[in-house]
N, CA and C atoms as an extended XYZ file, in Angstrom:
252
Properties=species:S:1:pos:R:3:atomname:S:1:resname:S:1:resid:I:1 pbc="F F F"
N         2.223      -18.704       25.212 N   MET     1
C         0.823      -18.786       24.844 CA  MET     1
C         0.676      -18.312       23.405 C   MET     1
N        -0.073      -19.059       22.641 N   SER     2
C        -0.262      -18.710       21.245 CA  SER     2
C        -1.629      -18.049       21.073 C   SER     2
N        -1.682      -17.089       20.199 N   TYR     3
C        -2.920      -16.353       19.967 CA  TYR     3
C        -3.326      -16.546       18.524 C   TYR     3
N        -4.559      -16.921       18.298 N   HIS     4
C        -5.085      -17.090       16.948 CA  HIS     4
C        -6.189      -16.066       16.731 C   HIS     4
N        -6.079      -15.341       15.645 N   HIS     5
C        -7.055      -14.302       15.339 CA  HIS     5
C        -8.386      -14.918       14.929 C   HIS     5
N        -9.435      -14.149       15.094 N   LEU     6
C       -10.755      -14.613       14.682 CA  LEU     6
C       -10.826      -14.705       13.166 C   LEU     6
N       -11.539      -15.692       12.698 N   THR     7
C       -11.732      -15.848       11.255 CA  THR     7
C       -12.930      -15.002       10.824 C   THR     7
N       -13.074      -14.738        9.533 N   PRO     8
C       -14.251      -13.997        9.067 CA  PRO     8
C       -15.566      -14.685        9.456 C   PRO     8
N       -15.599      -16.024        9.435 N   GLU     9
C       -16.812      -16.750        9.826 CA  GLU     9
C       -17.113      -16.544       11.305 C   GLU     9
N       -16.065      -16.541       12.144 N   GLU    10
C       -16.263      -16.295       13.572 CA  GLU    10
C       -16.764      -14.874       13.814 C   GLU    10
N       -16.274      -13.924       13.036 N   ARG    11
C       -16.733      -12.549       13.169 CA  ARG    11
C       -18.210      -12.423       12.792 C   ARG    11
N       -18.655      -13.162       11.788 N   LYS    12
C       -20.067      -13.141       11.408 CA  LYS    12
C       -20.937      -13.720       12.517 C   LYS    12
N       -20.479      -14.810       13.105 N   LYS    13
C       -21.214      -15.421       14.206 CA  LYS    13
C       -21.238      -14.484       15.414 C   LYS    13
N       -20.115      -13.836       15.681 N   LEU    14
C       -20.027      -12.872       16.772 CA  LEU    14
C       -21.005      -11.724       16.543 C   LEU    14
N       -21.100      -11.263       15.305 N   PHE    15
C       -22.033      -10.187       14.966 CA  PHE    15
C       -23.477      -10.575       15.284 C   PHE    15
N       -23.874      -11.776       14.883 N   ARG    16
C       -25.243      -12.221       15.144 CA  ARG    16
C       -25.522      -12.288       16.645 C   ARG    16
N       -24.571      -12.786       17.404 N   MET    17
C       -24.766      -12.878       18.853 CA  MET    17
C       -24.757      -11.496       19.495 C   MET    17
N       -23.877      -10.605       19.012 N   TRP    18
C       -23.814       -9.238       19.553 CA  TRP    18
C       -25.119       -8.503       19.276 C   TRP    18
N       -25.643       -8.685       18.084 N   ARG    19
C       -26.907       -8.050       17.706 CA  ARG    19
C       -28.061       -8.548       18.584 C   ARG    19
N       -27.985       -9.811       19.008 N   ASN    20
C       -29.004      -10.386       19.881 CA  ASN    20
C       -28.715      -10.125       21.365 C   ASN    20
N       -27.706       -9.303       21.621 N   LYS    21
C       -27.354       -8.864       22.976 CA  LYS    21
C       -26.978      -10.009       23.908 C   LYS    21
N       -26.227      -10.967       23.352 N   GLU    22
C       -25.687      -12.061       24.166 CA  GLU    22
C       -24.575      -11.507       25.055 C   GLU    22
N       -24.288      -12.172       26.131 N   SER    23
C       -23.199      -11.746       27.011 CA  SER    23
C       -21.854      -12.126       26.384 C   SER    23
N       -20.811      -11.448       26.835 N   ILE    24
C       -19.451      -11.737       26.344 CA  ILE    24
C       -19.106      -13.202       26.601 C   ILE    24
N       -19.420      -13.678       27.787 N   ARG    25
C       -19.095      -15.068       28.137 CA  ARG    25
C       -19.861      -16.071       27.281 C   ARG    25
N       -21.103      -15.785       26.981 N   ARG    26
C       -21.886      -16.688       26.137 CA  ARG    26
C       -21.340      -16.683       24.710 C   ARG    26
N       -20.956      -15.490       24.208 N   MET    27
C       -20.369      -15.414       22.860 CA  MET    27
C       -19.056      -16.187       22.823 C   MET    27
N       -18.247      -16.020       23.867 N   ALA    28
C       -16.950      -16.708       23.930 CA  ALA    28
C       -17.148      -18.223       23.954 C   ALA    28
N       -18.111      -18.693       24.724 N   ALA    29
C       -18.368      -20.129       24.795 CA  ALA    29
C       -18.810      -20.670       23.437 C   ALA    29
N       -19.668      -19.940       22.753 N   ALA    30
C       -20.159      -20.379       21.438 CA  ALA    30
C       -19.030      -20.423       20.409 C   ALA    30
N       -18.094      -19.488       20.522 N   LEU    31
C       -16.966      -19.439       19.587 CA  LEU    31
C       -15.796      -20.310       20.034 C   LEU    31
N       -15.909      -20.840       21.267 N   ARG    32
C       -14.830      -21.623       21.877 CA  ARG    32
C       -13.550      -20.786       21.968 C   ARG    32
N       -13.742      -19.544       22.432 N   ARG    33
C       -12.656      -18.585       22.621 CA  ARG    33
C       -12.703      -18.044       24.034 C   ARG    33
N       -11.650      -17.388       24.418 N   SER    34
C       -11.591      -16.743       25.719 CA  SER    34
C       -12.504      -15.524       25.735 C   SER    34
N       -13.146      -15.242       26.877 N   PRO    35
C       -13.934      -14.007       26.962 CA  PRO    35
C       -13.081      -12.763       26.686 C   PRO    35
N       -11.810      -12.810       27.050 N   GLY    36
C       -10.915      -11.689       26.771 CA  GLY    36
C       -10.725      -11.461       25.289 C   GLY    36
N       -10.654      -12.527       24.515 N   THR    37
C       -10.511      -12.415       23.059 CA  THR    37
C       -11.735      -11.731       22.467 C   THR    37
N       -12.921      -12.156       22.903 N   VAL    38
C       -14.163      -11.568       22.394 CA  VAL    38
C       -14.256      -10.108       22.812 C   VAL    38
N       -13.915       -9.829       24.048 N   SER    39
C       -13.972       -8.457       24.552 CA  SER    39
C       -13.031       -7.540       23.766 C   SER    39
N       -11.798       -8.002       23.531 N   ARG    40
C       -10.838       -7.203       22.755 CA  ARG    40
C       -11.314       -6.995       21.330 C   ARG    40
N       -11.875       -8.030       20.718 N   GLU    41
C       -12.389       -7.917       19.347 CA  GLU    41
C       -13.449       -6.831       19.263 C   GLU    41
N       -14.379       -6.840       20.200 N   LEU    42
C       -15.436       -5.833       20.179 CA  LEU    42
C       -14.885       -4.447       20.480 C   LEU    42
N       -13.982       -4.366       21.434 N   LYS    43
C       -13.404       -3.063       21.799 CA  LYS    43
C       -12.644       -2.444       20.621 C   LYS    43
N       -11.909       -3.262       19.895 N   ARG    44
C       -11.096       -2.758       18.779 CA  ARG    44
C       -11.925       -2.413       17.551 C   ARG    44
N       -13.035       -3.106       17.359 N   ASN    45
C       -13.716       -3.025       16.070 CA  ASN    45
C       -15.122       -2.453       16.102 C   ASN    45
N       -15.603       -2.029       17.252 N   ILE    46
C       -16.908       -1.366       17.285 CA  ILE    46
C       -16.709        0.081       16.869 C   ILE    46
N       -17.522        0.509       15.940 N   THR    47
C       -17.522        1.909       15.524 CA  THR    47
C       -18.807        2.543       16.040 C   THR    47
N       -18.819        3.836       16.088 N   TRP    48
C       -19.993        4.548       16.593 CA  TRP    48
C       -20.660        5.284       15.451 C   TRP    48
N       -21.966        5.119       15.362 N   TYR    49
C       -22.762        5.780       14.340 CA  TYR    49
C       -23.985        6.386       15.021 C   TYR    49
N       -24.082        7.689       14.971 N   ARG    50
C       -25.199        8.409       15.605 CA  ARG    50
C       -25.391        7.996       17.061 C   ARG    50
N       -24.317        7.994       17.794 N   HIS    51
C       -24.301        7.699       19.229 CA  HIS    51
C       -24.691        6.264       19.560 C   HIS    51
N       -24.601        5.369       18.603 N   SER    52
C       -24.915        3.956       18.839 CA  SER    52
C       -23.720        3.103       18.417 C   SER    52
N       -23.376        2.100       19.226 N   PRO    53
C       -22.270        1.214       18.833 CA  PRO    53
C       -22.690        0.327       17.665 C   PRO    53
N       -21.744        0.055       16.795 N   LEU    54
C       -22.021       -0.721       15.600 CA  LEU    54
C       -20.856       -1.673       15.360 C   LEU    54
N       -21.123       -2.966       15.313 N   TYR    55
C       -20.102       -3.961       14.986 CA  TYR    55
C       -20.488       -4.594       13.661 C   TYR    55
N       -19.589       -4.494       12.703 N   ARG    56
C       -19.819       -5.101       11.397 CA  ARG    56
C       -18.647       -6.021       11.089 C   ARG    56
N       -18.918       -7.285       10.817 N   PRO    57
C       -17.828       -8.246       10.613 CA  PRO    57
C       -16.935       -7.921        9.418 C   PRO    57
N       -17.497       -7.393        8.342 N   VAL    58
C       -16.675       -7.064        7.162 CA  VAL    58
C       -15.728       -5.915        7.506 C   VAL    58
N       -16.243       -4.897        8.184 N   ASN    59
C       -15.388       -3.782        8.593 CA  ASN    59
C       -14.349       -4.244        9.611 C   ASN    59
N       -14.741       -5.125       10.522 N   ALA    60
C       -13.800       -5.643       11.519 CA  ALA    60
C       -12.650       -6.380       10.839 C   ALA    60
N       -12.966       -7.157        9.809 N   GLN    61
C       -11.925       -7.885        9.081 CA  GLN    61
C       -10.991       -6.914        8.359 C   GLN    61
N       -11.555       -5.857        7.766 N   LYS    62
C       -10.726       -4.855        7.078 CA  LYS    62
C        -9.809       -4.130        8.072 C   LYS    62
N       -10.355       -3.784        9.245 N   MET    63
C        -9.533       -3.102       10.251 CA  MET    63
C        -8.432       -4.027       10.765 C   MET    63
N        -8.745       -5.308       10.921 N   TYR    64
C        -7.729       -6.288       11.331 CA  TYR    64
C        -6.617       -6.355       10.294 C   TYR    64
N        -6.990       -6.430        9.013 N   GLN    65
C        -5.983       -6.500        7.952 CA  GLN    65
C        -5.100       -5.258        7.952 C   GLN    65
N        -5.687       -4.086        8.170 N   ALA    66
C        -4.910       -2.842        8.191 CA  ALA    66
C        -3.949       -2.825        9.389 C   ALA    66
N        -4.422       -3.275       10.548 N   ARG    67
C        -3.561       -3.292       11.740 CA  ARG    67
C        -2.455       -4.324       11.623 C   ARG    67
N        -2.732       -5.403       10.920 N   LYS    68
C        -1.771       -6.491       10.797 CA  LYS    68
C        -0.465       -6.027       10.145 C   LYS    68
N        -0.567       -5.108        9.211 N   HIS    69
C         0.616       -4.666        8.463 CA  HIS    69
C         1.203       -3.359        8.982 C   HIS    69
N         0.641       -2.818       10.044 N   ARG    70
C         1.121       -1.556       10.593 CA  ARG    70
C         2.319       -1.821       11.497 C   ARG    70
N         3.380       -1.004       11.390 N   PRO    71
C         4.508       -1.198       12.298 CA  PRO    71
C         4.072       -0.986       13.735 C   PRO    71
N         4.584       -1.804       14.620 N   ARG    72
C         4.143       -1.786       16.004 CA  ARG    72
C         4.893       -0.786       16.860 C   ARG    72
N         5.956       -0.230       16.351 N   GLY    73
C         6.692        0.740       17.148 CA  GLY    73
C         7.652        0.050       18.088 C   GLY    73
N         8.069        0.788       19.079 N   GLY    74
C         8.970        0.209       20.052 CA  GLY    74
C        10.367        0.764       19.938 C   GLY    74
N        11.253        0.177       20.717 N   LYS    75
C        12.609        0.721       20.828 CA  LYS    75
C        13.417        0.590       19.549 C   LYS    75
N        13.091       -0.355       18.670 N   TYR    76
C        13.909       -0.558       17.480 CA  TYR    76
C        13.634        0.460       16.382 C   TYR    76
N        12.606        1.265       16.527 N   LEU    77
C        12.367        2.315       15.549 CA  LEU    77
C        13.268        3.518       15.795 C   LEU    77
N        13.797        3.639       16.990 N   ASP    78
C        14.724        4.715       17.315 CA  ASP    78
C        16.136        4.217       17.009 C   ASP    78
N        16.803        4.821       16.025 N   ALA    79
C        18.115        4.346       15.563 CA  ALA    79
C        19.147        4.333       16.682 C   ALA    79
N        19.085        5.288       17.607 N   ARG    80
C        20.051        5.294       18.709 CA  ARG    80
C        19.888        4.069       19.599 C   ARG    80
N        18.662        3.718       19.898 N   LEU    81
C        18.424        2.562       20.742 CA  LEU    81
C        18.727        1.262       19.984 C   LEU    81
N        18.454        1.230       18.705 N   TYR    82
C        18.714        0.046       17.918 CA  TYR    82
C        20.203       -0.254       17.882 C   TYR    82
N        21.029        0.785       17.750 N   GLY    83
C        22.485        0.608       17.718 CA  GLY    83
C        23.051        0.163       19.053 C   GLY    83
N        22.390        0.530       20.117 N   TYR    84
C        22.847        0.167       21.447 CA  TYR    84
C        22.715       -1.314       21.643 C   TYR    84
C-alpha cells in the first residue's frame, strides 16, 4: 500500500472544514482521502492554545517537513544489532 502525504492545499481545505466542525468522514470524502489519513493528520498536527485545540495548515506543513527528515530509529541505530 502506498501512502501519499497531504499537500499544503489539502491542509488548507482541511483547516476550513475543521474550523466549520465537519466530521472526519466528511472531510475525508471532500479530500478523497481515507478517514484514517485525516484523523492521523489532525492528531499529529493539532496544537493546544489556552486549553483549545488549534489546527493551522502552515504549522502542520512545517511540522511535517521537520518529521520528514528526522531519523526514525529502530534496530539499525544500535551498532550491535546492525552488525548482527
